């Protein structure tokens, strides 16, 4: 049973964890990002579209990079609207969320089948997903390596470098940052671009684990947003939140596949829809029990006005 | 023409203008009318861009849009029941935004209320008008309770409403899917959807019958009521206050918790009506789960509210746009072969343009045509504006040569300037490091400070010697000149438009008098 749980959570951790990290980078520079879902879709469609032309398993490293860059470029659209034109962050985010599936559908139509893209380039790992079941071998996988590495790099960059301090200051008090000579809009654009890149990667990882692309990422971007808020806009907390959530999430799927004995498990197995609600219910309960003051960046959602300092 | 009395602005005109502004936008800012115009321009340009897009893929754009509108008109009854779904969803989101709450939970609230209403009708009632109204009330109550839960969690336990609503969307989705699993009382087929009603007897709730009239009526009544509540009552004042500033409630002494929970409950009630109109009336009781995720129409509600700038009277207007796009797309696909991605692209472009509506702020075609009109009517205006332009031209040409020569000089010496600056900066750094190494020795460090300040003066001096500062001052000079003449031109235009207004008024009063 634990093998299945581990296998599945490794698969989903890349998507949800990197999605949450994407939200952190954007919101720490003060740009509300509800467009994680849209940026993930862009990453997913780019990955699946170009995977048609590549067949070697190791090509996926290049593809992941491409998906990330595409997501980042798409995020600049959000950055342009919110930073340069001082648009409402939520409106722009909703627009991005609407545009992304449209672009995805357009690309899907270009490649022939407008409903589905089959993806052959699955996660590079010791354990082949097609075998079915689960194995501890899946712990040695590229997606898990990238996710863990990016979390560590992100934590170090944000909390232990000059660049990270400046980035965070832009989200907390942009006018103070401006007064000491930091290029506020430059840092905001950097944050949004990194956010898009991470979301694009997350989308590509979603496609890797599902094996096909149907034009959306099943709302996992919104879940990533929720995990980011659960993680209180901090990399370390978000990592814990993502791991705990994915473990619970994959446990329900392990129950679906018939792991676990006892009458409760049996009933849950027969009624999978009820067991699927468990991670969400537990999340709300955990948050209710551990309620405290929010650690959100002070100036998130506000526009930087140079004349206000 | 030159000698005239200052004309005071006419009062009735002002009155109608402000009333129109208030009607259009409930944000009590001076820029309400401008916002409305921006939204109109966003929609206009969104349609224009998507037309270009359509012609780029080799289809006829005019035909596509006429097919879309025809499709919407063909399915008039369905279009207008979509309308009430979108309008109520949009109102639910908009009223949340008024209080600074982001209700992403409209899909969940819709599904829950639809499920509850379905359950009531199947279990206890028939489909006559009486039990449908009871079911509607149950739907409202369900939406309200779920949103109230979110509000309570937000106000008492400080859980972000975005998290709770997203989680509740999924919880409700799976629970409803469980209730309507195949092989139960409510689902005797093998599909992932509840069995629809055989036919709704009550004509005002039957989509084939008069449901569309009922749907328009209810939207009009509710949106006007909400507008009055928001902009004319104390409760609305409080809601807006808490939306503008989180601490407004604390400072003015009304309960923040009650307000947040209450607004959220109201939002949920509206989402409940939306769910009823969609699942029970529009789909006549078929609750579909095959998409595998919460209802996407519920997320569209966010775009509808935002496109209307959260105005209670603007939401129905954007909902019309959405319902036509939604209902017309099947005919569009049939006639022209343009698929659903087109619908998504046009909506996405419109909302993005609405987000960046600031770019339309300077877009004033009316002003442009006014200027043309003034040219046409007043020859003196044309002469004067020409004179202003000539003066401007003369002054600009006077400094133009200066600018060009200084620019050339600066460009020539740019690399040298950079080299010099780099060298001086290096020297400064060297001196600084010496200061650091001899830390504590006051007398010597003072000497170094003098050196540093000398070097810094040199650094600034390089800009002068290589012509950068001269170029800069010339440039600012040009822009001040341009501003000066533009101001003159604007005031001239204002004067003449006042004269025009005065004359037309006179014309009308003379006629009316005799």
PDB file of N, CA and C in Angstrom, chain A residues 46-47 51 54-69 121-125 141-143 145-146 200-201 204-205 208:
ATOM      1  N   UNK A  46       2.414  23.013 -24.353  1.00  0.00           N
ATOM      2  CA  UNK A  46       3.685  23.099 -25.079  1.00  0.00           C
ATOM      3  C   UNK A  46       4.415  21.761 -24.971  1.00  0.00           C
ATOM      4  N   UNK A  47       4.418  21.208 -23.762  1.00  0.00           N
ATOM      5  CA  UNK A  47       5.103  19.927 -23.563  1.00  0.00           C
ATOM      6  C   UNK A  47       4.485  18.839 -24.435  1.00  0.00           C
ATOM      7  N   UNK A  51       6.104  17.007 -27.750  1.00  0.00           N
ATOM      8  CA  UNK A  51       6.522  15.637 -27.458  1.00  0.00           C
ATOM      9  C   UNK A  51       6.212  14.713 -28.635  1.00  0.00           C
ATOM     10  N   UNK A  54       9.461  14.299 -30.605  1.00  0.00           N
ATOM     11  CA  UNK A  54      10.655  13.781 -29.940  1.00  0.00           C
ATOM     12  C   UNK A  54      10.350  12.395 -29.401  1.00  0.00           C
ATOM     13  N   UNK A  55      11.320  11.506 -29.496  1.00  0.00           N
ATOM     14  CA  UNK A  55      11.028  10.137 -29.085  1.00  0.00           C
ATOM     15  C   UNK A  55      11.975   9.607 -28.030  1.00  0.00           C
ATOM     16  N   UNK A  56      13.141  10.224 -27.925  1.00  0.00           N
ATOM     17  CA  UNK A  56      14.090   9.745 -26.944  1.00  0.00           C
ATOM     18  C   UNK A  56      13.666  10.227 -25.552  1.00  0.00           C
ATOM     19  N   UNK A  57      13.757   9.342 -24.569  1.00  0.00           N
ATOM     20  CA  UNK A  57      13.322   9.683 -23.216  1.00  0.00           C
ATOM     21  C   UNK A  57      14.067  10.893 -22.658  1.00  0.00           C
ATOM     22  N   UNK A  58      15.350  11.049 -23.066  1.00  0.00           N
ATOM     23  CA  UNK A  58      16.143  12.130 -22.469  1.00  0.00           C
ATOM     24  C   UNK A  58      15.820  13.483 -23.079  1.00  0.00           C
ATOM     25  N   UNK A  59      15.061  13.485 -24.200  1.00  0.00           N
ATOM     26  CA  UNK A  59      14.663  14.758 -24.799  1.00  0.00           C
ATOM     27  C   UNK A  59      13.749  15.552 -23.879  1.00  0.00           C
ATOM     28  N   UNK A  60      13.158  14.846 -22.913  1.00  0.00           N
ATOM     29  CA  UNK A  60      12.179  15.548 -22.081  1.00  0.00           C
ATOM     30  C   UNK A  60      12.812  16.642 -21.237  1.00  0.00           C
ATOM     31  N   UNK A  61      14.128  16.557 -21.016  1.00  0.00           N
ATOM     32  CA  UNK A  61      14.778  17.634 -20.257  1.00  0.00           C
ATOM     33  C   UNK A  61      14.663  18.940 -21.038  1.00  0.00           C
ATOM     34  N   UNK A  62      14.950  18.872 -22.325  1.00  0.00           N
ATOM     35  CA  UNK A  62      14.811  20.056 -23.176  1.00  0.00           C
ATOM     36  C   UNK A  62      13.367  20.515 -23.233  1.00  0.00           C
ATOM     37  N   UNK A  63      12.457  19.548 -23.304  1.00  0.00           N
ATOM     38  CA  UNK A  63      11.036  19.889 -23.392  1.00  0.00           C
ATOM     39  C   UNK A  63      10.552  20.582 -22.126  1.00  0.00           C
ATOM     40  N   UNK A  64      11.026  20.079 -20.976  1.00  0.00           N
ATOM     41  CA  UNK A  64      10.637  20.706 -19.711  1.00  0.00           C
ATOM     42  C   UNK A  64      11.099  22.156 -19.696  1.00  0.00           C
ATOM     43  N   UNK A  65      12.330  22.371 -20.146  1.00  0.00           N
ATOM     44  CA  UNK A  65      12.859  23.733 -20.199  1.00  0.00           C
ATOM     45  C   UNK A  65      12.002  24.599 -21.108  1.00  0.00           C
ATOM     46  N   UNK A  66      11.651  24.029 -22.264  1.00  0.00           N
ATOM     47  CA  UNK A  66      10.845  24.775 -23.220  1.00  0.00           C
ATOM     48  C   UNK A  66       9.501  25.149 -22.611  1.00  0.00           C
ATOM     49  N   UNK A  67       8.873  24.171 -21.928  1.00  0.00           N
ATOM     50  CA  UNK A  67       7.577  24.429 -21.297  1.00  0.00           C
ATOM     51  C   UNK A  67       7.712  25.535 -20.255  1.00  0.00           C
ATOM     52  N   UNK A  68       8.816  25.494 -19.502  1.00  0.00           N
ATOM     53  CA  UNK A  68       9.036  26.523 -18.489  1.00  0.00           C
ATOM     54  C   UNK A  68       9.172  27.893 -19.116  1.00  0.00           C
ATOM     55  N   UNK A  69       9.972  27.989 -20.158  1.00  0.00           N
ATOM     56  CA  UNK A  69      10.180  29.292 -20.798  1.00  0.00           C
ATOM     57  C   UNK A  69       8.873  29.805 -21.399  1.00  0.00           C
ATOM     58  N   UNK A 121       6.246  10.728 -23.869  1.00  0.00           N
ATOM     59  CA  UNK A 121       7.414  11.011 -23.027  1.00  0.00           C
ATOM     60  C   UNK A 121       6.983  11.136 -21.575  1.00  0.00           C
ATOM     61  N   UNK A 122       6.991  10.013 -20.870  1.00  0.00           N
ATOM     62  CA  UNK A 122       6.579  10.043 -19.469  1.00  0.00           C
ATOM     63  C   UNK A 122       7.782  10.353 -18.596  1.00  0.00           C
ATOM     64  N   UNK A 123       7.506  10.464 -17.292  1.00  0.00           N
ATOM     65  CA  UNK A 123       8.541  10.853 -16.347  1.00  0.00           C
ATOM     66  C   UNK A 123       9.749   9.920 -16.419  1.00  0.00           C
ATOM     67  N   UNK A 124      10.926  10.528 -16.418  1.00  0.00           N
ATOM     68  CA  UNK A 124      12.162   9.768 -16.482  1.00  0.00           C
ATOM     69  C   UNK A 124      12.437   9.190 -15.096  1.00  0.00           C
ATOM     70  N   UNK A 125      12.221   7.902 -14.934  1.00  0.00           N
ATOM     71  CA  UNK A 125      12.361   7.344 -13.596  1.00  0.00           C
ATOM     72  C   UNK A 125      12.736   5.870 -13.687  1.00  0.00           C
ATOM     73  N   UNK A 141      13.444   9.714  -9.557  1.00  0.00           N
ATOM     74  CA  UNK A 141      12.843  10.199 -10.795  1.00  0.00           C
ATOM     75  C   UNK A 141      13.252  11.635 -11.030  1.00  0.00           C
ATOM     76  N   UNK A 142      13.202  12.003 -12.294  1.00  0.00           N
ATOM     77  CA  UNK A 142      13.643  13.344 -12.666  1.00  0.00           C
ATOM     78  C   UNK A 142      12.739  14.407 -12.072  1.00  0.00           C
ATOM     79  N   UNK A 143      11.410  14.157 -12.111  1.00  0.00           N
ATOM     80  CA  UNK A 143      10.491  15.198 -11.647  1.00  0.00           C
ATOM     81  C   UNK A 143      10.678  15.455 -10.153  1.00  0.00           C
ATOM     82  N   UNK A 145      13.396  14.962  -8.459  1.00  0.00           N
ATOM     83  CA  UNK A 145      14.689  15.634  -8.301  1.00  0.00           C
ATOM     84  C   UNK A 145      14.559  17.122  -8.593  1.00  0.00           C
ATOM     85  N   UNK A 146      13.885  17.431  -9.709  1.00  0.00           N
ATOM     86  CA  UNK A 146      13.727  18.851 -10.081  1.00  0.00           C
ATOM     87  C   UNK A 146      12.939  19.592  -9.011  1.00  0.00           C
ATOM     88  N   UNK A 200       4.821  26.757 -15.672  1.00  0.00           N
ATOM     89  CA  UNK A 200       4.953  25.998 -16.914  1.00  0.00           C
ATOM     90  C   UNK A 200       5.543  24.625 -16.668  1.00  0.00           C
ATOM     91  N   UNK A 201       6.567  24.589 -15.819  1.00  0.00           N
ATOM     92  CA  UNK A 201       7.164  23.297 -15.449  1.00  0.00           C
ATOM     93  C   UNK A 201       6.134  22.404 -14.777  1.00  0.00           C
ATOM     94  N   UNK A 204       3.888  20.938 -17.302  1.00  0.00           N
ATOM     95  CA  UNK A 204       4.545  19.856 -18.038  1.00  0.00           C
ATOM     96  C   UNK A 204       4.581  18.585 -17.202  1.00  0.00           C
ATOM     97  N   UNK A 205       4.798  18.737 -15.898  1.00  0.00           N
ATOM     98  CA  UNK A 205       4.842  17.554 -15.031  1.00  0.00           C
ATOM     99  C   UNK A 205       3.468  16.916 -14.903  1.00  0.00           C
ATOM    100  N   UNK A 208       3.109  14.835 -17.874  1.00  0.00           N
ATOM    101  CA  UNK A 208       3.963  13.646 -17.732  1.00  0.00           C
ATOM    102  C   UNK A 208       3.267  12.563 -16.926  1.00  0.00           C
TER     103      UNK A 208
END
